[in-house]
Short mmCIF file of N, CA, C and O in Angstrom, two decimals:
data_model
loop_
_atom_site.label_atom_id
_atom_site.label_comp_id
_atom_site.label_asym_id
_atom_site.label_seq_id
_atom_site.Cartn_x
_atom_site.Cartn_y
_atom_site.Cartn_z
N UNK A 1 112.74 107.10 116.37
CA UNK A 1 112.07 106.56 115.20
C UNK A 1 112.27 107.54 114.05
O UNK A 1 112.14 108.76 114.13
N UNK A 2 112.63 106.79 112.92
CA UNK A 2 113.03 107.58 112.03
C UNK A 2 112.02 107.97 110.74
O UNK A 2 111.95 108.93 109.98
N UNK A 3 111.20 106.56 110.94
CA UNK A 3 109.93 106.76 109.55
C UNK A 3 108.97 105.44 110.38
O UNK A 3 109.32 104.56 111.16
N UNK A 4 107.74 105.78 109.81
CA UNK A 4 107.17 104.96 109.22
C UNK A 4 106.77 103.65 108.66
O UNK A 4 105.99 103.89 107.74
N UNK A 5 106.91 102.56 108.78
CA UNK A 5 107.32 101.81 107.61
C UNK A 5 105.90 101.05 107.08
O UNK A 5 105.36 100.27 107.87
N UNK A 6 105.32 101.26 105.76
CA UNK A 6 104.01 100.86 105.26
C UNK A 6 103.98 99.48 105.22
O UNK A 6 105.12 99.11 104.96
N UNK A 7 103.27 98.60 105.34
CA UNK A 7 102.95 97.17 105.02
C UNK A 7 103.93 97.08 103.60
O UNK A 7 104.86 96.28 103.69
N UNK A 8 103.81 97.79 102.36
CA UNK A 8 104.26 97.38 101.32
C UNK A 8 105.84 97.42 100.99
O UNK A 8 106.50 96.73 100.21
N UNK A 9 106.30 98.73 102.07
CA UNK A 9 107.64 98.51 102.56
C UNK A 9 108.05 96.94 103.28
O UNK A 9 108.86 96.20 102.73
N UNK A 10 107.62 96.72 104.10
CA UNK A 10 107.47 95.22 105.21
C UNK A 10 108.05 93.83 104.02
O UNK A 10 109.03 93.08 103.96
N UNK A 11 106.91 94.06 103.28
CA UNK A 11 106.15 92.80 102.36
C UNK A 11 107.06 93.15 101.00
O UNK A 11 106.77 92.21 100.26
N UNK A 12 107.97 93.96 100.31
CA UNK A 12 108.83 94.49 99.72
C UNK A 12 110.05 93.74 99.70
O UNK A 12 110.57 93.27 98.69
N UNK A 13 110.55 93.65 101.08
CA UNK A 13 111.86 93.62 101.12
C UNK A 13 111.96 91.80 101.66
O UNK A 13 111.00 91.09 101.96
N UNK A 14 113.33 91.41 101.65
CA UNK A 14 113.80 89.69 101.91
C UNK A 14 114.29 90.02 103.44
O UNK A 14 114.33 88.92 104.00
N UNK A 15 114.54 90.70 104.07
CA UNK A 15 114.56 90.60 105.24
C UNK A 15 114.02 91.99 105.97
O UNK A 15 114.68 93.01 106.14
N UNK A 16 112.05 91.68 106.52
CA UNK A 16 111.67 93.15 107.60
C UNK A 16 112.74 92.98 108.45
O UNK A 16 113.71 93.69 108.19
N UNK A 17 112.82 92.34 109.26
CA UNK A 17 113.82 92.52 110.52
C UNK A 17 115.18 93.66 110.76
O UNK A 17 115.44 94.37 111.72
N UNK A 18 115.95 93.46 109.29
CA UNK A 18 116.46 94.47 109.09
C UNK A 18 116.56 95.96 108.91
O UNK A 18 117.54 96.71 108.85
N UNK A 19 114.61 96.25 108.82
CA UNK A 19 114.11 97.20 108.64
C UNK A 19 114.33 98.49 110.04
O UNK A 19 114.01 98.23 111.20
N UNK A 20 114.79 99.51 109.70
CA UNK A 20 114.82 100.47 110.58
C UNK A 20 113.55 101.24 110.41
O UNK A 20 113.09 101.40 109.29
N UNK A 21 112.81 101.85 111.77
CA UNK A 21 111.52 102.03 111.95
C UNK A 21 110.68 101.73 113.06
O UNK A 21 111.03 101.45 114.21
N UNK A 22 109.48 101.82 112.58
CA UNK A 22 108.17 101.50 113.45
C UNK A 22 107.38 101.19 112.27
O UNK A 22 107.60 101.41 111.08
N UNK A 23 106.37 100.59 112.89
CA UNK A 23 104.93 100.42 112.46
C UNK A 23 103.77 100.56 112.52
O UNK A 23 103.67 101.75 112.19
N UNK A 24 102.69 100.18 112.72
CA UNK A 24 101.84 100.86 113.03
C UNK A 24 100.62 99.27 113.17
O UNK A 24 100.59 98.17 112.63
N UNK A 25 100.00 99.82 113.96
CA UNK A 25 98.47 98.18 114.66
C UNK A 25 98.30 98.07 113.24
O UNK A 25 99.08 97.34 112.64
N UNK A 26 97.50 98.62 112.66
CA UNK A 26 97.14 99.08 111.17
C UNK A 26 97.75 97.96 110.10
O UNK A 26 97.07 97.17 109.45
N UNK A 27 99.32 98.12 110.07
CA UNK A 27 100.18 97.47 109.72
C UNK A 27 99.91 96.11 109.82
O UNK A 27 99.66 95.37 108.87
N UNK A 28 99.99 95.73 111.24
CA UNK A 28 99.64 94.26 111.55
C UNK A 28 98.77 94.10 111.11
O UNK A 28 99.03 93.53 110.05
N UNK A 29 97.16 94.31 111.25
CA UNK A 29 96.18 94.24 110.60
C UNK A 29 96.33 93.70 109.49
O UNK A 29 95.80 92.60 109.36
N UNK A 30 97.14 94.29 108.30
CA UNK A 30 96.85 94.07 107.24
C UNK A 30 97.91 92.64 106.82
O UNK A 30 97.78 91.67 106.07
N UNK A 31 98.85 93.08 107.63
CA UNK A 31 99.83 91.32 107.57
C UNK A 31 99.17 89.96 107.96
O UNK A 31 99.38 88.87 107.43
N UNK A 32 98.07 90.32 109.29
CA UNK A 32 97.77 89.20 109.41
C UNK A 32 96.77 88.57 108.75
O UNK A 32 96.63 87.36 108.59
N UNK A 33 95.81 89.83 108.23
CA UNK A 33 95.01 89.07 106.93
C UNK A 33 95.28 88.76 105.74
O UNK A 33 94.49 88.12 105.04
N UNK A 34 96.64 89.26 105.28
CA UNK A 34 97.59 88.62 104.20
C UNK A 34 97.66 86.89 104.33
O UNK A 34 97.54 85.98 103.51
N UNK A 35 97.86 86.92 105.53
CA UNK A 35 98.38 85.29 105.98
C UNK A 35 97.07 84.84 106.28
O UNK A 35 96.98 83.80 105.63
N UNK A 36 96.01 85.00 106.88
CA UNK A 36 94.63 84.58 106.32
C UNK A 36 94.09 84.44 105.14
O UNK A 36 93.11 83.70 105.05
N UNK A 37 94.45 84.91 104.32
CA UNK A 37 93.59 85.03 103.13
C UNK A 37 94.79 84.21 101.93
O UNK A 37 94.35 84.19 100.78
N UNK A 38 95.81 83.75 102.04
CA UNK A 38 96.70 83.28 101.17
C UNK A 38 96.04 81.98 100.77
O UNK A 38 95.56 81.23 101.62
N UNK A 39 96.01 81.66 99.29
CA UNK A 39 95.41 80.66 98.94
C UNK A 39 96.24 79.46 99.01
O UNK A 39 95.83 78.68 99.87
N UNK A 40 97.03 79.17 98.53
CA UNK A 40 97.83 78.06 98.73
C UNK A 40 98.98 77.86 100.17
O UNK A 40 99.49 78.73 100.87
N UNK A 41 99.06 76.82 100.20
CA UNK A 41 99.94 76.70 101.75
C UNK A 41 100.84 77.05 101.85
O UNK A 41 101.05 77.86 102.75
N UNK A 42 101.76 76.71 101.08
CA UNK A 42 103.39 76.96 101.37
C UNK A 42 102.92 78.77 101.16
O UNK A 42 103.05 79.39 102.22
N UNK A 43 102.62 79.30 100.43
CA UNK A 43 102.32 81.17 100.61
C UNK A 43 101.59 81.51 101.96
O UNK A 43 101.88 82.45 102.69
N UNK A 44 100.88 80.85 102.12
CA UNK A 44 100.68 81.04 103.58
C UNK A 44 101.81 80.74 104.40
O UNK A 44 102.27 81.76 104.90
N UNK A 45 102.42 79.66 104.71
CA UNK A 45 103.69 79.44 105.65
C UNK A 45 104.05 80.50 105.48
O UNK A 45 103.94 81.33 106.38
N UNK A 46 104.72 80.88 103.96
CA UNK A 46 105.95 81.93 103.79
C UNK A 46 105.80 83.28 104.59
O UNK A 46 106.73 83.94 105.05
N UNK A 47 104.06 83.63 104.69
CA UNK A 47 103.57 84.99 105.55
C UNK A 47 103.31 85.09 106.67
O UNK A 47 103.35 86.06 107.43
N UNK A 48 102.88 83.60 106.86
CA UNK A 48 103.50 83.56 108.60
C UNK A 48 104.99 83.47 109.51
O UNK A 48 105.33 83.60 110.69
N UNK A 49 105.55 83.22 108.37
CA UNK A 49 107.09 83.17 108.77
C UNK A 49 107.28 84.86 108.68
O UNK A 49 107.42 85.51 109.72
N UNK A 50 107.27 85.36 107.67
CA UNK A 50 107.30 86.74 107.68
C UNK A 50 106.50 87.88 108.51
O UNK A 50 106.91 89.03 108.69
N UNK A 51 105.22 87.32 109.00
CA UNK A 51 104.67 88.13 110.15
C UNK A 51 105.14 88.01 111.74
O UNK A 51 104.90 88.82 112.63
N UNK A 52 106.09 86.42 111.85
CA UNK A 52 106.57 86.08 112.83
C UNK A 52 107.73 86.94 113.08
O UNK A 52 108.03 87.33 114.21
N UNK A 53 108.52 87.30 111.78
CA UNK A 53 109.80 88.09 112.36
C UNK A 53 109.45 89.25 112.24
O UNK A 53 110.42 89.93 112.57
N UNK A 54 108.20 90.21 111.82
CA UNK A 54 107.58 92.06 111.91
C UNK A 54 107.48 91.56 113.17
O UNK A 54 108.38 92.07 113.83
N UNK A 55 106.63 90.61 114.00
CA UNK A 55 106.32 90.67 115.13
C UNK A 55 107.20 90.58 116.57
O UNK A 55 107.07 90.99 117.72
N UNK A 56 108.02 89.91 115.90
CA UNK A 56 109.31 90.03 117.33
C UNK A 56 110.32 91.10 116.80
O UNK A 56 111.29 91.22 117.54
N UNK A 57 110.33 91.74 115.90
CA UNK A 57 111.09 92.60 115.59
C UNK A 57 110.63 94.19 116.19
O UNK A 57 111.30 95.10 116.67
N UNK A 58 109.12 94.05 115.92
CA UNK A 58 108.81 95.48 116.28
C UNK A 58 107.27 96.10 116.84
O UNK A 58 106.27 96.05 116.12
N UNK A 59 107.26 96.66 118.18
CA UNK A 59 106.05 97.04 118.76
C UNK A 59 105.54 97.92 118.13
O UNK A 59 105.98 99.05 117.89
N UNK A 60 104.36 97.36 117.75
CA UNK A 60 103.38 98.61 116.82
C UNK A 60 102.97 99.67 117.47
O UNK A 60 102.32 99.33 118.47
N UNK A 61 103.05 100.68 117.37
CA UNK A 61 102.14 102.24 117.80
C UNK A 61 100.40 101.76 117.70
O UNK A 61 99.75 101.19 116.83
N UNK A 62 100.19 102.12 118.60
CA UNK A 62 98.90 101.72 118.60
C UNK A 62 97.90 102.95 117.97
O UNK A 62 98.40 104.04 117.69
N UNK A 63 96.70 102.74 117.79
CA UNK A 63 95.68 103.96 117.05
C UNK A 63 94.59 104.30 118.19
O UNK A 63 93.39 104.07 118.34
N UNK A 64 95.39 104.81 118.76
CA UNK A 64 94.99 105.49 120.15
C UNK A 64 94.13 106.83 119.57
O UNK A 64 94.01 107.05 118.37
N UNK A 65 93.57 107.69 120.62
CA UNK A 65 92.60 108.60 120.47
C UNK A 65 93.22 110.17 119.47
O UNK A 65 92.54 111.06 118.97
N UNK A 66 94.61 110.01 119.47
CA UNK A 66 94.76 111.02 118.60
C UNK A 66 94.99 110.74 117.36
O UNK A 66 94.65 111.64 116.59
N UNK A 67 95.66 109.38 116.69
CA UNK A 67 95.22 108.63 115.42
C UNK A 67 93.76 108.93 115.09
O UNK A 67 93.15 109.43 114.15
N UNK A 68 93.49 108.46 116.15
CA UNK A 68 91.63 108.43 115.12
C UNK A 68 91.43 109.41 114.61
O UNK A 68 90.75 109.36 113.59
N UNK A 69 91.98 110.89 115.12
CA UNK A 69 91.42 112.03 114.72
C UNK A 69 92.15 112.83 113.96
O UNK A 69 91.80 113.98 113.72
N UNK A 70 93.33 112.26 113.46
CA UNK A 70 93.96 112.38 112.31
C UNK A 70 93.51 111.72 111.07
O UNK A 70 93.50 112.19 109.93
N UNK A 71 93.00 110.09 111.66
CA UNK A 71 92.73 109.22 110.62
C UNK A 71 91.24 110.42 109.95
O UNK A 71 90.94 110.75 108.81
N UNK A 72 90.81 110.65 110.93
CA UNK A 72 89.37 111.05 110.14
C UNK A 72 89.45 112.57 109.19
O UNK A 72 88.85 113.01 108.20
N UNK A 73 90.27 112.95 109.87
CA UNK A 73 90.92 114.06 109.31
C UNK A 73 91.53 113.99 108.01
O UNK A 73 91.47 114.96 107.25
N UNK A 74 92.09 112.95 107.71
CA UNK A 74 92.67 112.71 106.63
C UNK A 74 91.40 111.94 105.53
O UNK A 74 91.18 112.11 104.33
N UNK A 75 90.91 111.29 106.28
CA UNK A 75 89.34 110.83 105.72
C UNK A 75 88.72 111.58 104.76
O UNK A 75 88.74 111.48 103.53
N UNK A 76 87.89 112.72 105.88
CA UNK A 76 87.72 113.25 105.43
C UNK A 76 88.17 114.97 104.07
O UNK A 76 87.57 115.85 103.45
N UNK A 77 89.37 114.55 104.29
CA UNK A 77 90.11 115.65 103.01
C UNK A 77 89.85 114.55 101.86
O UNK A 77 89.21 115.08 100.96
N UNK A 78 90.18 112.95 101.56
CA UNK A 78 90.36 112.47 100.29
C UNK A 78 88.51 112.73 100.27
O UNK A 78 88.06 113.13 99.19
N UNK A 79 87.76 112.57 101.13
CA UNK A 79 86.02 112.61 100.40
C UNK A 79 86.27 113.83 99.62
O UNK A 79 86.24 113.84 98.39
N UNK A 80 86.54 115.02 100.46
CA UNK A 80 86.74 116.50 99.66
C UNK A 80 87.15 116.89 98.64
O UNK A 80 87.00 117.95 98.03
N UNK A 81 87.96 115.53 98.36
CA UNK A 81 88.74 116.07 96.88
C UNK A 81 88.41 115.04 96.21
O UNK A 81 89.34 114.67 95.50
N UNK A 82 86.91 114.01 96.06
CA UNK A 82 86.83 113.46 95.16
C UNK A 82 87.30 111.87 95.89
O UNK A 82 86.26 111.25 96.10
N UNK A 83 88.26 111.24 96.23
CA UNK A 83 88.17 110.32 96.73
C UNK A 83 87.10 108.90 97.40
O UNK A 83 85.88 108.83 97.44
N UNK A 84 87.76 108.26 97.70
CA UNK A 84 86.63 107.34 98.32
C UNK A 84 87.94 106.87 99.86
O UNK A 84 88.60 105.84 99.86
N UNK A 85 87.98 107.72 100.74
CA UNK A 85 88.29 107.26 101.76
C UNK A 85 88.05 105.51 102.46
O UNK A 85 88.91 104.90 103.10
N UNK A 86 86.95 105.11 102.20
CA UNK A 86 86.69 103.74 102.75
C UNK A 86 87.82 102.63 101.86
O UNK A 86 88.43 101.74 102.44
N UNK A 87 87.92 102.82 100.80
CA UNK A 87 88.58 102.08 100.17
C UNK A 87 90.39 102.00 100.48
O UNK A 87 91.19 101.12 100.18
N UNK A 88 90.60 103.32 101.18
CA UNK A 88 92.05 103.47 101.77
C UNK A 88 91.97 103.51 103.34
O UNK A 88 92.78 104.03 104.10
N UNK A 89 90.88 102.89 103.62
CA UNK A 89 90.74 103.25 105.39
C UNK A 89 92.48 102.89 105.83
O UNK A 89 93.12 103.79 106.37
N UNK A 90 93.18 101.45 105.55
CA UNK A 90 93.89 100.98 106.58
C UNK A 90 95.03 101.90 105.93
O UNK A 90 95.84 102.23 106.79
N UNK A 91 95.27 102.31 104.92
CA UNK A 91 95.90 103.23 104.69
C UNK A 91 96.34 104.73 104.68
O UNK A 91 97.34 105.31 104.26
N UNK A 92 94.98 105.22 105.44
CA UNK A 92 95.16 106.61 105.95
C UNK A 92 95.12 106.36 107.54
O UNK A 92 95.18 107.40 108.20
N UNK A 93 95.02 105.16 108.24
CA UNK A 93 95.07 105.06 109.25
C UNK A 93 96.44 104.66 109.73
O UNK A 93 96.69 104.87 110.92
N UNK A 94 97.50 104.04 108.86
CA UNK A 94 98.74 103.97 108.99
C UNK A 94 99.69 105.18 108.82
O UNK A 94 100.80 105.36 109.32
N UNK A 95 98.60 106.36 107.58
CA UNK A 95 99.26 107.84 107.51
C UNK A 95 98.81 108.66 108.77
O UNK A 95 99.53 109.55 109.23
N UNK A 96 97.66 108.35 109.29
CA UNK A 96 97.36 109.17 110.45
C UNK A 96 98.61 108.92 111.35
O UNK A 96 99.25 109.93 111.64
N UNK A 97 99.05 107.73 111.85
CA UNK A 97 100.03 107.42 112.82
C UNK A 97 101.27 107.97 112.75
O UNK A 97 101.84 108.54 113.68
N UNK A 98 101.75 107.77 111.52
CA UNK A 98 102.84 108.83 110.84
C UNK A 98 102.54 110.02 111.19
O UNK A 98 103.22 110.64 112.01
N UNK A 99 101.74 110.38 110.77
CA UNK A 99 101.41 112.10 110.82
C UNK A 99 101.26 112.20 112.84
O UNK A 99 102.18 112.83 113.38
N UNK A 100 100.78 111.94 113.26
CA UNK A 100 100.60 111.83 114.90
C UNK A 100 101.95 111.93 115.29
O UNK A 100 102.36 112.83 116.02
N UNK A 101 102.67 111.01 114.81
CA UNK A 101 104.03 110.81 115.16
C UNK A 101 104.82 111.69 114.93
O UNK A 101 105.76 111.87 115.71
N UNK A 102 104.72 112.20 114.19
CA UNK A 102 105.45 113.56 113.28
C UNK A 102 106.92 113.02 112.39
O UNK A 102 107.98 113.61 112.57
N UNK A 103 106.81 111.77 111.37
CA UNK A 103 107.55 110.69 111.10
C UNK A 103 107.12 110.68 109.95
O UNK A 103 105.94 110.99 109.78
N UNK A 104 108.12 110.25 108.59
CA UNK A 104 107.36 109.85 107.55
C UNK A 104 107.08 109.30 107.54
O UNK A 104 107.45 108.43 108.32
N UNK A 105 105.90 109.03 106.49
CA UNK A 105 105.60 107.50 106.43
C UNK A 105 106.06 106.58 104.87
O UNK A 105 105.30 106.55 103.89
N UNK A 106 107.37 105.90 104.89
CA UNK A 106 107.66 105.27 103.55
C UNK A 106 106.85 103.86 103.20
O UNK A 106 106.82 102.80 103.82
N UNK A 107 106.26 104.25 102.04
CA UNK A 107 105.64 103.33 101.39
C UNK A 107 106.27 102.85 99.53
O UNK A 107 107.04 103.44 98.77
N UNK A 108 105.73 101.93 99.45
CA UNK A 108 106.45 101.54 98.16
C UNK A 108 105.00 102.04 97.02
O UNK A 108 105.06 101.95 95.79
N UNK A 109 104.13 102.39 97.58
CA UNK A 109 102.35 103.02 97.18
C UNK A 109 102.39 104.05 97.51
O UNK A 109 101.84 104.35 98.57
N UNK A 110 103.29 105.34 96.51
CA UNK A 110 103.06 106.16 97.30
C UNK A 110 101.47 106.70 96.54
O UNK A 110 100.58 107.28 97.16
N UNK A 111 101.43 106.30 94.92
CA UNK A 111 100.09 107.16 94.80
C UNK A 111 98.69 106.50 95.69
O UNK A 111 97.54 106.79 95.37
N UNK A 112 99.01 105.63 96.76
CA UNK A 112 97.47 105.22 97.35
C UNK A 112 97.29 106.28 98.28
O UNK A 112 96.21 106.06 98.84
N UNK A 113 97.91 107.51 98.81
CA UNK A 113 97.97 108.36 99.00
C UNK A 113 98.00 110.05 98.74
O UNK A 113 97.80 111.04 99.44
N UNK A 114 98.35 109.80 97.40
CA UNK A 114 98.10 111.34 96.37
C UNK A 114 97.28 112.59 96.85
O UNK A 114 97.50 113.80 96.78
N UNK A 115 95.79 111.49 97.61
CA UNK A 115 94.95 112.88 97.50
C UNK A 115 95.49 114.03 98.78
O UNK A 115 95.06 115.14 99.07
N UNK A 116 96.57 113.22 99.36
CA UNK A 116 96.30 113.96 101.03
C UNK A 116 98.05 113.73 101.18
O UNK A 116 98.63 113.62 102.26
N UNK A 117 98.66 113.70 99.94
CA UNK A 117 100.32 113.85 100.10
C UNK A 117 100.81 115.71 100.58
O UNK A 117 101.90 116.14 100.96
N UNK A 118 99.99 116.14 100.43
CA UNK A 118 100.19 117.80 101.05
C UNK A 118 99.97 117.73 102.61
O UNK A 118 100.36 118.65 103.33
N UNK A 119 99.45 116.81 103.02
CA UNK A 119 98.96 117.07 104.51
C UNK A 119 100.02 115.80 105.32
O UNK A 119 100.39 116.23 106.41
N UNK A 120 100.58 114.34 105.03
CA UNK A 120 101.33 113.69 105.33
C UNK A 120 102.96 114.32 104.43
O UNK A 120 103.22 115.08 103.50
N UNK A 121 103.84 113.32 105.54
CA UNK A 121 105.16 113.34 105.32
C UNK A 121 105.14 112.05 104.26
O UNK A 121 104.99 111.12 105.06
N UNK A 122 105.20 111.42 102.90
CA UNK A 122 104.95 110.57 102.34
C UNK A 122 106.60 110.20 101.51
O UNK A 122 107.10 111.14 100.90
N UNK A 123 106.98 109.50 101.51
CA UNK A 123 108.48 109.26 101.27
C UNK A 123 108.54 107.90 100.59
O UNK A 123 108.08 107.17 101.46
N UNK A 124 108.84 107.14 99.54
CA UNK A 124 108.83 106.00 99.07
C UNK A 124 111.31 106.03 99.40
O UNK A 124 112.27 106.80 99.47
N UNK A 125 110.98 104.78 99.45
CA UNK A 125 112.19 103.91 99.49
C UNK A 125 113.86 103.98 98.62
O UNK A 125 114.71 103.11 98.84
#
């Protein structure tokens, strides 16, 4: 595994499948409430078609017991510096996995990350 790959990387590009990488549960998470929450239909189809091919394309890393304690770790540094951690939960929990992994993590967001880019590998596209 070579990086990372953020939801906004995924949701970015005309073909994930092509995407070299991993992902992260986290990831899914946030795809599949993309495709829940789409207001009109055909945008919904379009994100279920697109969560259909992240999903046969690629097994997520799960946020097993040493994620968490990165995630909180990282948590807690954005409270420290002013931040509001809750508001980036699924996003320091996709950097925890990266960071666990010892992998960057490329995002097309990299400032949703700023406060804690010294402590992740953070790489945009």
């Amino acid at each position: 595994m070579r990086a990372l790959l953020d939801t906004s990387v995924l949701i970015g590009t005309d073909d994930p499948g092509a995407l070299e990488g991993a992902i992260s549960a986290a990831t899914l998470a946030e795809l599949h409430f993309g495709v829940l929450i789409a207001g009109a239909q055909d945008e919904r189809g379009r994100r279920a078609l697109r969560l259909g091919v992240i999903e046969s394309t690629f097994e997520p890393l799960p946020i097993d017991a040493a994620v968490a304690r990165e995630w909180g770790r990282l948590a807690a540094a954005v409270q420290a510096r002013g931040g509001q951690p809750r508001r980036r939960a699924l996003d320091l929990a996709i950097a925890a996995t990266a960071s666990v992994h010892n992998v960057p993590l490329l995002t097309r967001n990299a400032t949703d990350l700023q406060l804690v880019n010294d402590l992740i590998d953070v790489r945009t596209p």
